[in-house]
Amino acid sequence: MATPTPLQAFSALPKTTPAADRQTIVNGEKMTGAKALVRALEDLGVQDVFGIPGGAILPVYHEINDDTKFRFVLMRHEQAAGHAAEGYAVATGRVGVCLVTSGPGATNVVTAIADANMDSVPMVVITGQVGVPAIGTDAFQEADIVGITYPVSKHSFLVTRAQDIPRVLTEAHYIARTGRPGPVVVDLTKTAQVGEMYYSWPQRMILPGYNPTLKAHGHVLRDAAKLFAQSYRPVLYVGGGAARSGAGELVAKLSEVTDAPIVTTLPARGVVPDSNPRNLGMLGMHGTIAATGAVQRSDLLVAIGARFDDRVTGKLDAFAPTARVIHIDIDPAEIGKNRVPDVPIVGDVSAVLTDLIPEIERTQAIQGKPNLKPWWDLLDDLRTKYTIHYDEPQDQPTDGSLSPQWVVEQLSKAADPSTIWVSGVGQHQMWAAQLVDFEKPNSWISSGGLGTMGYGLPAAIGASVGSQRDFDAKKPVWLIDGDGSFQMTSEELAAAFLDHVPVKIAILNNSVYGMVRQWQTLFYEHHYSQTNLLDGEAREDTPADEFFDVPDFVKLAEAYGCVGMRAFTKEEAVSAIQRANEINDRPVLIDFRVYKDAMVWPMVSAGASNDTVTYRPGVNPLINKPAADPADAPDVDRNAAPANQPADND
């Protein structure tokens, strides 16, 4: 029998409001619950809030004025408000906050909540709710947001009393940022907003069952150190948990101490600089051959804040088949969920690595270090032979002028080193992850676990607000997006312009849903069902009725007060990028026309073994590729080795 959600259970109870003399009375300033919410956000140190007003949350918006200590950014869609809070959180390390109304306002933000939950992004989502007497009556704009978000949030609160608001906000903010970060929902009834209460600060939290484990316990560190001492083919498999923990320098130190190569998941790009000679890049479905090959041939796989996602593992029982596994994660539910580890370590990545590295050094002082030269010979051979490769348009029939990969390379080369990179979801996301030069942590923001199209623009707005807040706007924000993904939230250009958020937008416009088309090409007999967007521009060498240019992205940008440019040729592209980098007083959009048949390589087919990875059609480097055998050989200094060879584009 299914148990009711808290809101369903609550709606079955008699709707009686306690008399004033039976309410909990505390010392403090008398005010409404709505004012208490604004005050609590201020006292929590929240400095930026994203959202959209509506009827059931109007009492709170009534308390937001020129004297309010936090900046409010008015978005144009509730989903975008959630994504903006995500981008802000990833860029700054703060808790992102958004404020929306009940019913459709609350349900619109569910996608962003699910996205933040998958990618462990700390966020507090405050939603309006109808008054207590109306709950369960199908009142206007009533929705059981607590029940809806239970499966896709870290926690959900229903607040029915004004007096509870400061405590619940304190708890929500704490839960969102501690342990495994995630989104917390606070569903705020109108009854609580208009009710009177006595405000005091700080608040005492009531969370008896919430005690995240931060430090490793028992003998697991010694066990892990022993496995390192016995390993001749170790790999550090670094995930988004390392990024959330700020553990980049510790991961690099662990790699230096053990001489183990580093491979990263999509969310972990930039955690360790690409220039680090032990960084082999991203692994998995569209990862580098060296990274994927290293994991497949490893004898010790050290998962650091990673969850063995299917886009990383491919066929799970064929993933790293000869490796023993050390799994470090702050969430005990992740340990053993997909792969049973030999050494499970529950704890915060930074805290665990701080304790693990000295333990490894003590073990090495007694037993010495394994010789990894044969292992590195194999890996260096893979990354030298199989760089990220792509064909220029002249190498094949095309319907456009630019290679999308070339555009990404030019964006990276021309960018300020401190740039924050944001992407939508699709082929452009993979090209950005492969070809942008990431040198700093928190410089890559993308929807990984949920893969939410439309994520890019609002997340870039949030990141830019964060750059203004914490870095004096000295970190430019570039969004690399696709024409399909961009159109899902393009209305947020209004928010970007009116809130003086100078995001720079590169649209790789191939006039199709690119990643879907790639799958249709490879697996669905070239049947391009409903993937042509017809948003390209008519050219002299194409039939006049083939392209309709709907929308015209340049005109769209200009309609929102932004700068719009278009590039067909390399000369136009380089000039547009240079001009965009010089404009810092408003958003800039560049419509790069690229050909629609470009594909993302390397690629592992969904559900296939990573050993079958295709470097380019007909080339499968890992099939029957032998593993390196341990052997005596002199040590090799890898500190001067290049991390990524330049792409061979000939």
PDB file of C-alpha atoms in Angstrom, residues 165-372:
ATOM      1  CA  ILE A 165       9.825  30.108   8.861  1.00  0.00           C
ATOM      2  CA  PRO A 166      13.244  31.227  10.217  1.00  0.00           C
ATOM      3  CA  ARG A 167      14.032  27.756  11.568  1.00  0.00           C
ATOM      4  CA  VAL A 168      12.969  25.975   8.382  1.00  0.00           C
ATOM      5  CA  LEU A 169      14.990  28.378   6.204  1.00  0.00           C
ATOM      6  CA  THR A 170      18.017  27.773   8.426  1.00  0.00           C
ATOM      7  CA  GLU A 171      17.579  24.018   8.138  1.00  0.00           C
ATOM      8  CA  ALA A 172      16.992  24.129   4.386  1.00  0.00           C
ATOM      9  CA  HIS A 173      20.108  26.218   3.771  1.00  0.00           C
ATOM     10  CA  TYR A 174      22.187  23.903   5.969  1.00  0.00           C
ATOM     11  CA  ILE A 175      20.886  20.707   4.356  1.00  0.00           C
ATOM     12  CA  ALA A 176      21.459  22.085   0.846  1.00  0.00           C
ATOM     13  CA  ARG A 177      25.131  22.888   1.402  1.00  0.00           C
ATOM     14  CA  THR A 178      26.285  20.078   3.709  1.00  0.00           C
ATOM     15  CA  GLY A 179      26.857  16.399   3.109  1.00  0.00           C
ATOM     16  CA  ARG A 180      26.167  15.659  -0.532  1.00  0.00           C
ATOM     17  CA  PRO A 181      24.898  19.041  -1.734  1.00  0.00           C
ATOM     18  CA  GLY A 182      21.487  19.209  -3.330  1.00  0.00           C
ATOM     19  CA  PRO A 183      18.226  21.107  -3.783  1.00  0.00           C
ATOM     20  CA  VAL A 184      15.892  21.660  -0.838  1.00  0.00           C
ATOM     21  CA  VAL A 185      12.288  22.739  -1.359  1.00  0.00           C
ATOM     22  CA  VAL A 186      10.445  25.015   1.079  1.00  0.00           C
ATOM     23  CA  ASP A 187       6.732  25.070   0.238  1.00  0.00           C
ATOM     24  CA  LEU A 188       5.361  28.135   1.995  1.00  0.00           C
ATOM     25  CA  THR A 189       1.623  28.362   2.584  1.00  0.00           C
ATOM     26  CA  LYS A 190      -0.046  31.728   2.286  1.00  0.00           C
ATOM     27  CA  THR A 191      -1.271  31.175   5.852  1.00  0.00           C
ATOM     28  CA  ALA A 192       2.326  31.148   7.069  1.00  0.00           C
ATOM     29  CA  GLN A 193       3.216  34.201   5.000  1.00  0.00           C
ATOM     30  CA  VAL A 194       0.461  36.455   6.310  1.00  0.00           C
ATOM     31  CA  GLY A 195       0.504  35.113   9.881  1.00  0.00           C
ATOM     32  CA  GLU A 196       2.303  37.008  12.637  1.00  0.00           C
ATOM     33  CA  MET A 197       5.335  35.709  14.490  1.00  0.00           C
ATOM     34  CA  TYR A 198       8.220  36.830  16.704  1.00  0.00           C
ATOM     35  CA  TYR A 199      11.547  36.905  14.873  1.00  0.00           C
ATOM     36  CA  SER A 200      14.819  35.992  16.554  1.00  0.00           C
ATOM     37  CA  TRP A 201      18.243  35.029  15.204  1.00  0.00           C
ATOM     38  CA  PRO A 202      20.115  32.732  15.124  1.00  0.00           C
ATOM     39  CA  GLN A 203      17.756  29.783  14.980  1.00  0.00           C
ATOM     40  CA  ARG A 204      18.273  26.382  16.546  1.00  0.00           C
ATOM     41  CA  MET A 205      17.889  23.614  13.975  1.00  0.00           C
ATOM     42  CA  ILE A 206      15.922  20.452  14.675  1.00  0.00           C
ATOM     43  CA  LEU A 207      17.621  17.808  12.509  1.00  0.00           C
ATOM     44  CA  PRO A 208      18.180  14.791  14.774  1.00  0.00           C
ATOM     45  CA  GLY A 209      18.606  12.296  11.943  1.00  0.00           C
ATOM     46  CA  TYR A 210      20.854  14.354   9.699  1.00  0.00           C
ATOM     47  CA  ASN A 211      24.547  13.787  10.459  1.00  0.00           C
ATOM     48  CA  PRO A 212      26.696  13.617   7.297  1.00  0.00           C
ATOM     49  CA  THR A 213      29.926  11.672   7.633  1.00  0.00           C
ATOM     50  CA  LEU A 214      32.901  13.859   6.758  1.00  0.00           C
ATOM     51  CA  LYS A 215      35.977  11.870   7.785  1.00  0.00           C
ATOM     52  CA  ALA A 216      36.822   8.286   6.973  1.00  0.00           C
ATOM     53  CA  HIS A 217      36.473   5.805   9.820  1.00  0.00           C
ATOM     54  CA  GLY A 218      38.306   2.637  10.739  1.00  0.00           C
ATOM     55  CA  HIS A 219      41.044   0.970   8.740  1.00  0.00           C
ATOM     56  CA  VAL A 220      39.817   1.913   5.269  1.00  0.00           C
ATOM     57  CA  LEU A 221      42.649   4.402   4.686  1.00  0.00           C
ATOM     58  CA  ARG A 222      45.267   1.753   5.426  1.00  0.00           C
ATOM     59  CA  ASP A 223      43.452  -0.697   3.160  1.00  0.00           C
ATOM     60  CA  ALA A 224      43.404   1.867   0.369  1.00  0.00           C
ATOM     61  CA  ALA A 225      47.107   2.627   0.794  1.00  0.00           C
ATOM     62  CA  LYS A 226      47.881  -1.102   0.530  1.00  0.00           C
ATOM     63  CA  LEU A 227      46.000  -1.353  -2.768  1.00  0.00           C
ATOM     64  CA  PHE A 228      48.021   1.552  -4.153  1.00  0.00           C
ATOM     65  CA  ALA A 229      51.214  -0.228  -3.098  1.00  0.00           C
ATOM     66  CA  GLN A 230      50.118  -3.346  -5.009  1.00  0.00           C
ATOM     67  CA  SER A 231      48.926  -1.575  -8.151  1.00  0.00           C
ATOM     68  CA  TYR A 232      50.870  -1.240 -11.404  1.00  0.00           C
ATOM     69  CA  ARG A 233      48.005   0.274 -13.431  1.00  0.00           C
ATOM     70  CA  PRO A 234      46.144   2.697 -11.111  1.00  0.00           C
ATOM     71  CA  VAL A 235      43.676   5.332 -12.327  1.00  0.00           C
ATOM     72  CA  LEU A 236      42.057   8.201 -10.433  1.00  0.00           C
ATOM     73  CA  TYR A 237      38.460   8.417 -11.697  1.00  0.00           C
ATOM     74  CA  VAL A 238      37.362  11.901 -10.598  1.00  0.00           C
ATOM     75  CA  GLY A 239      33.714  12.986 -10.533  1.00  0.00           C
ATOM     76  CA  GLY A 240      31.589  15.978  -9.711  1.00  0.00           C
ATOM     77  CA  GLY A 241      31.826  15.265  -5.986  1.00  0.00           C
ATOM     78  CA  ALA A 242      35.467  16.327  -6.101  1.00  0.00           C
ATOM     79  CA  ALA A 243      34.394  19.615  -7.708  1.00  0.00           C
ATOM     80  CA  ARG A 244      31.723  20.247  -5.076  1.00  0.00           C
ATOM     81  CA  SER A 245      34.251  19.510  -2.341  1.00  0.00           C
ATOM     82  CA  GLY A 246      36.871  21.861  -3.808  1.00  0.00           C
ATOM     83  CA  ALA A 247      39.344  18.995  -3.888  1.00  0.00           C
ATOM     84  CA  GLY A 248      41.231  19.797  -7.088  1.00  0.00           C
ATOM     85  CA  GLU A 249      44.607  20.466  -5.483  1.00  0.00           C
ATOM     86  CA  LEU A 250      44.308  17.352  -3.328  1.00  0.00           C
ATOM     87  CA  VAL A 251      43.477  15.195  -6.353  1.00  0.00           C
ATOM     88  CA  ALA A 252      46.541  16.599  -8.132  1.00  0.00           C
ATOM     89  CA  LYS A 253      48.636  15.882  -5.021  1.00  0.00           C
ATOM     90  CA  LEU A 254      47.366  12.289  -4.837  1.00  0.00           C
ATOM     91  CA  SER A 255      48.253  11.837  -8.502  1.00  0.00           C
ATOM     92  CA  GLU A 256      51.727  13.262  -7.875  1.00  0.00           C
ATOM     93  CA  VAL A 257      52.351  11.002  -4.875  1.00  0.00           C
ATOM     94  CA  THR A 258      51.143   7.831  -6.605  1.00  0.00           C
ATOM     95  CA  ASP A 259      51.992   8.759 -10.249  1.00  0.00           C
ATOM     96  CA  ALA A 260      48.451   7.623 -11.120  1.00  0.00           C
ATOM     97  CA  PRO A 261      46.771   9.147 -14.190  1.00  0.00           C
ATOM     98  CA  ILE A 262      43.652  11.283 -13.747  1.00  0.00           C
ATOM     99  CA  VAL A 263      40.469  10.866 -15.762  1.00  0.00           C
ATOM    100  CA  THR A 264      37.394  13.017 -15.169  1.00  0.00           C
ATOM    101  CA  THR A 265      33.668  12.860 -15.697  1.00  0.00           C
ATOM    102  CA  LEU A 266      31.823  15.664 -17.502  1.00  0.00           C
ATOM    103  CA  PRO A 267      31.031  17.671 -14.306  1.00  0.00           C
ATOM    104  CA  ALA A 268      34.630  17.364 -13.121  1.00  0.00           C
ATOM    105  CA  ARG A 269      36.245  19.109 -16.101  1.00  0.00           C
ATOM    106  CA  GLY A 270      38.581  21.766 -14.753  1.00  0.00           C
ATOM    107  CA  VAL A 271      38.936  20.228 -11.294  1.00  0.00           C
ATOM    108  CA  VAL A 272      42.527  19.434 -12.288  1.00  0.00           C
ATOM    109  CA  PRO A 273      44.044  21.698 -14.977  1.00  0.00           C
ATOM    110  CA  ASP A 274      44.273  20.262 -18.477  1.00  0.00           C
ATOM    111  CA  SER A 275      47.937  21.283 -18.436  1.00  0.00           C
ATOM    112  CA  ASN A 276      48.627  18.794 -15.643  1.00  0.00           C
ATOM    113  CA  PRO A 277      50.681  16.089 -17.395  1.00  0.00           C
ATOM    114  CA  ARG A 278      48.804  13.303 -15.592  1.00  0.00           C
ATOM    115  CA  ASN A 279      45.386  14.510 -16.714  1.00  0.00           C
ATOM    116  CA  LEU A 280      44.145  12.296 -19.544  1.00  0.00           C
ATOM    117  CA  GLY A 281      40.859  14.165 -19.950  1.00  0.00           C
ATOM    118  CA  MET A 282      37.266  12.996 -19.888  1.00  0.00           C
ATOM    119  CA  LEU A 283      36.329   9.332 -20.102  1.00  0.00           C
ATOM    120  CA  GLY A 284      33.212   7.531 -21.237  1.00  0.00           C
ATOM    121  CA  MET A 285      30.809   7.820 -24.154  1.00  0.00           C
ATOM    122  CA  HIS A 286      32.575  10.816 -25.730  1.00  0.00           C
ATOM    123  CA  GLY A 287      35.783  10.789 -23.726  1.00  0.00           C
ATOM    124  CA  THR A 288      39.353  10.615 -24.937  1.00  0.00           C
ATOM    125  CA  ILE A 289      40.780   7.291 -26.034  1.00  0.00           C
ATOM    126  CA  ALA A 290      43.568   7.612 -23.456  1.00  0.00           C
ATOM    127  CA  ALA A 291      41.157   8.204 -20.564  1.00  0.00           C
ATOM    128  CA  THR A 292      38.741   5.454 -21.537  1.00  0.00           C
ATOM    129  CA  GLY A 293      41.574   3.051 -22.338  1.00  0.00           C
ATOM    130  CA  ALA A 294      43.276   3.760 -19.023  1.00  0.00           C
ATOM    131  CA  VAL A 295      40.180   2.797 -17.067  1.00  0.00           C
ATOM    132  CA  GLN A 296      39.517  -0.303 -19.144  1.00  0.00           C
ATOM    133  CA  ARG A 297      43.084  -1.572 -18.596  1.00  0.00           C
ATOM    134  CA  SER A 298      43.477  -0.479 -14.985  1.00  0.00           C
ATOM    135  CA  ASP A 299      44.139  -2.825 -12.074  1.00  0.00           C
ATOM    136  CA  LEU A 300      43.078  -0.215  -9.489  1.00  0.00           C
ATOM    137  CA  LEU A 301      40.247   2.235 -10.044  1.00  0.00           C
ATOM    138  CA  VAL A 302      39.936   5.002  -7.454  1.00  0.00           C
ATOM    139  CA  ALA A 303      36.492   6.595  -7.779  1.00  0.00           C
ATOM    140  CA  ILE A 304      36.643  10.042  -6.177  1.00  0.00           C
ATOM    141  CA  GLY A 305      33.229  11.664  -5.841  1.00  0.00           C
ATOM    142  CA  ALA A 306      31.943   9.727  -8.848  1.00  0.00           C
ATOM    143  CA  ARG A 307      28.827   7.583  -9.162  1.00  0.00           C
ATOM    144  CA  PHE A 308      29.564   5.128 -12.011  1.00  0.00           C
ATOM    145  CA  ASP A 309      27.079   6.793 -14.352  1.00  0.00           C
ATOM    146  CA  ASP A 310      26.050   4.801 -17.427  1.00  0.00           C
ATOM    147  CA  ARG A 311      27.500   7.450 -19.762  1.00  0.00           C
ATOM    148  CA  VAL A 312      30.854   6.776 -18.115  1.00  0.00           C
ATOM    149  CA  THR A 313      30.719   3.017 -17.674  1.00  0.00           C
ATOM    150  CA  GLY A 314      29.012   1.858 -20.839  1.00  0.00           C
ATOM    151  CA  LYS A 315      28.148  -1.804 -20.279  1.00  0.00           C
ATOM    152  CA  LEU A 316      28.529  -1.927 -16.527  1.00  0.00           C
ATOM    153  CA  ASP A 317      29.834  -5.485 -16.143  1.00  0.00           C
ATOM    154  CA  ALA A 318      32.493  -4.753 -18.795  1.00  0.00           C
ATOM    155  CA  PHE A 319      33.680  -1.540 -17.128  1.00  0.00           C
ATOM    156  CA  ALA A 320      37.242  -1.702 -15.781  1.00  0.00           C
ATOM    157  CA  PRO A 321      36.944  -5.502 -15.665  1.00  0.00           C
ATOM    158  CA  THR A 322      40.360  -6.214 -14.111  1.00  0.00           C
ATOM    159  CA  ALA A 323      40.348  -3.409 -11.562  1.00  0.00           C
ATOM    160  CA  ARG A 324      39.962  -3.482  -7.834  1.00  0.00           C
ATOM    161  CA  VAL A 325      37.955  -0.472  -6.703  1.00  0.00           C
ATOM    162  CA  ILE A 326      38.369   2.177  -4.021  1.00  0.00           C
ATOM    163  CA  HIS A 327      35.230   4.312  -3.844  1.00  0.00           C
ATOM    164  CA  ILE A 328      35.297   7.652  -1.993  1.00  0.00           C
ATOM    165  CA  ASP A 329      31.950   9.422  -1.648  1.00  0.00           C
ATOM    166  CA  ILE A 330      30.159  11.476   0.983  1.00  0.00           C
ATOM    167  CA  ASP A 331      26.846   9.810   0.106  1.00  0.00           C
ATOM    168  CA  PRO A 332      26.750   6.264   1.518  1.00  0.00           C
ATOM    169  CA  ALA A 333      23.903   5.423  -0.867  1.00  0.00           C
ATOM    170  CA  GLU A 334      26.337   5.706  -3.795  1.00  0.00           C
ATOM    171  CA  ILE A 335      28.786   3.189  -2.349  1.00  0.00           C
ATOM    172  CA  GLY A 336      28.096  -0.144  -4.024  1.00  0.00           C
ATOM    173  CA  LYS A 337      25.047   1.133  -5.924  1.00  0.00           C
ATOM    174  CA  ASN A 338      26.474   0.299  -9.341  1.00  0.00           C
ATOM    175  CA  ARG A 339      29.867  -1.269  -8.601  1.00  0.00           C
ATOM    176  CA  VAL A 340      30.786  -3.056  -5.382  1.00  0.00           C
ATOM    177  CA  PRO A 341      34.070  -1.558  -4.114  1.00  0.00           C
ATOM    178  CA  ASP A 342      36.941  -3.446  -2.518  1.00  0.00           C
ATOM    179  CA  VAL A 343      37.531  -0.499  -0.201  1.00  0.00           C
ATOM    180  CA  PRO A 344      34.474   1.690   0.510  1.00  0.00           C
ATOM    181  CA  ILE A 345      35.271   5.098   2.019  1.00  0.00           C
ATOM    182  CA  VAL A 346      32.393   7.309   3.131  1.00  0.00           C
ATOM    183  CA  GLY A 347      33.368  10.914   3.708  1.00  0.00           C
ATOM    184  CA  ASP A 348      33.925  14.329   2.202  1.00  0.00           C
ATOM    185  CA  VAL A 349      36.419  14.045  -0.650  1.00  0.00           C
ATOM    186  CA  SER A 350      38.687  16.815   0.639  1.00  0.00           C
ATOM    187  CA  ALA A 351      38.719  15.424   4.181  1.00  0.00           C
ATOM    188  CA  VAL A 352      39.357  11.864   2.987  1.00  0.00           C
ATOM    189  CA  LEU A 353      42.198  12.808   0.630  1.00  0.00           C
ATOM    190  CA  THR A 354      43.784  14.983   3.317  1.00  0.00           C
ATOM    191  CA  ASP A 355      44.054  11.862   5.497  1.00  0.00           C
ATOM    192  CA  LEU A 356      44.720   9.341   2.717  1.00  0.00           C
ATOM    193  CA  ILE A 357      47.751  11.006   1.128  1.00  0.00           C
ATOM    194  CA  PRO A 358      49.935  10.832   4.295  1.00  0.00           C
ATOM    195  CA  GLU A 359      48.877   7.204   4.766  1.00  0.00           C
ATOM    196  CA  ILE A 360      50.046   6.386   1.239  1.00  0.00           C
ATOM    197  CA  GLU A 361      53.321   8.227   1.833  1.00  0.00           C
ATOM    198  CA  ARG A 362      53.923   6.189   5.014  1.00  0.00           C
ATOM    199  CA  THR A 363      53.255   2.959   3.141  1.00  0.00           C
ATOM    200  CA  GLN A 364      55.606   4.013   0.337  1.00  0.00           C
ATOM    201  CA  ALA A 365      58.337   4.814   2.856  1.00  0.00           C
ATOM    202  CA  ILE A 366      58.188   1.207   4.016  1.00  0.00           C
ATOM    203  CA  GLN A 367      57.404  -0.713   0.826  1.00  0.00           C
ATOM    204  CA  GLY A 368      58.609   1.613  -1.914  1.00  0.00           C
ATOM    205  CA  LYS A 369      56.655   2.762  -4.990  1.00  0.00           C
ATOM    206  CA  PRO A 370      55.503   0.450  -7.785  1.00  0.00           C
ATOM    207  CA  ASN A 371      57.171   0.982 -11.131  1.00  0.00           C
ATOM    208  CA  LEU A 372      54.574   2.526 -13.437  1.00  0.00           C
TER     209      LEU A 372
END
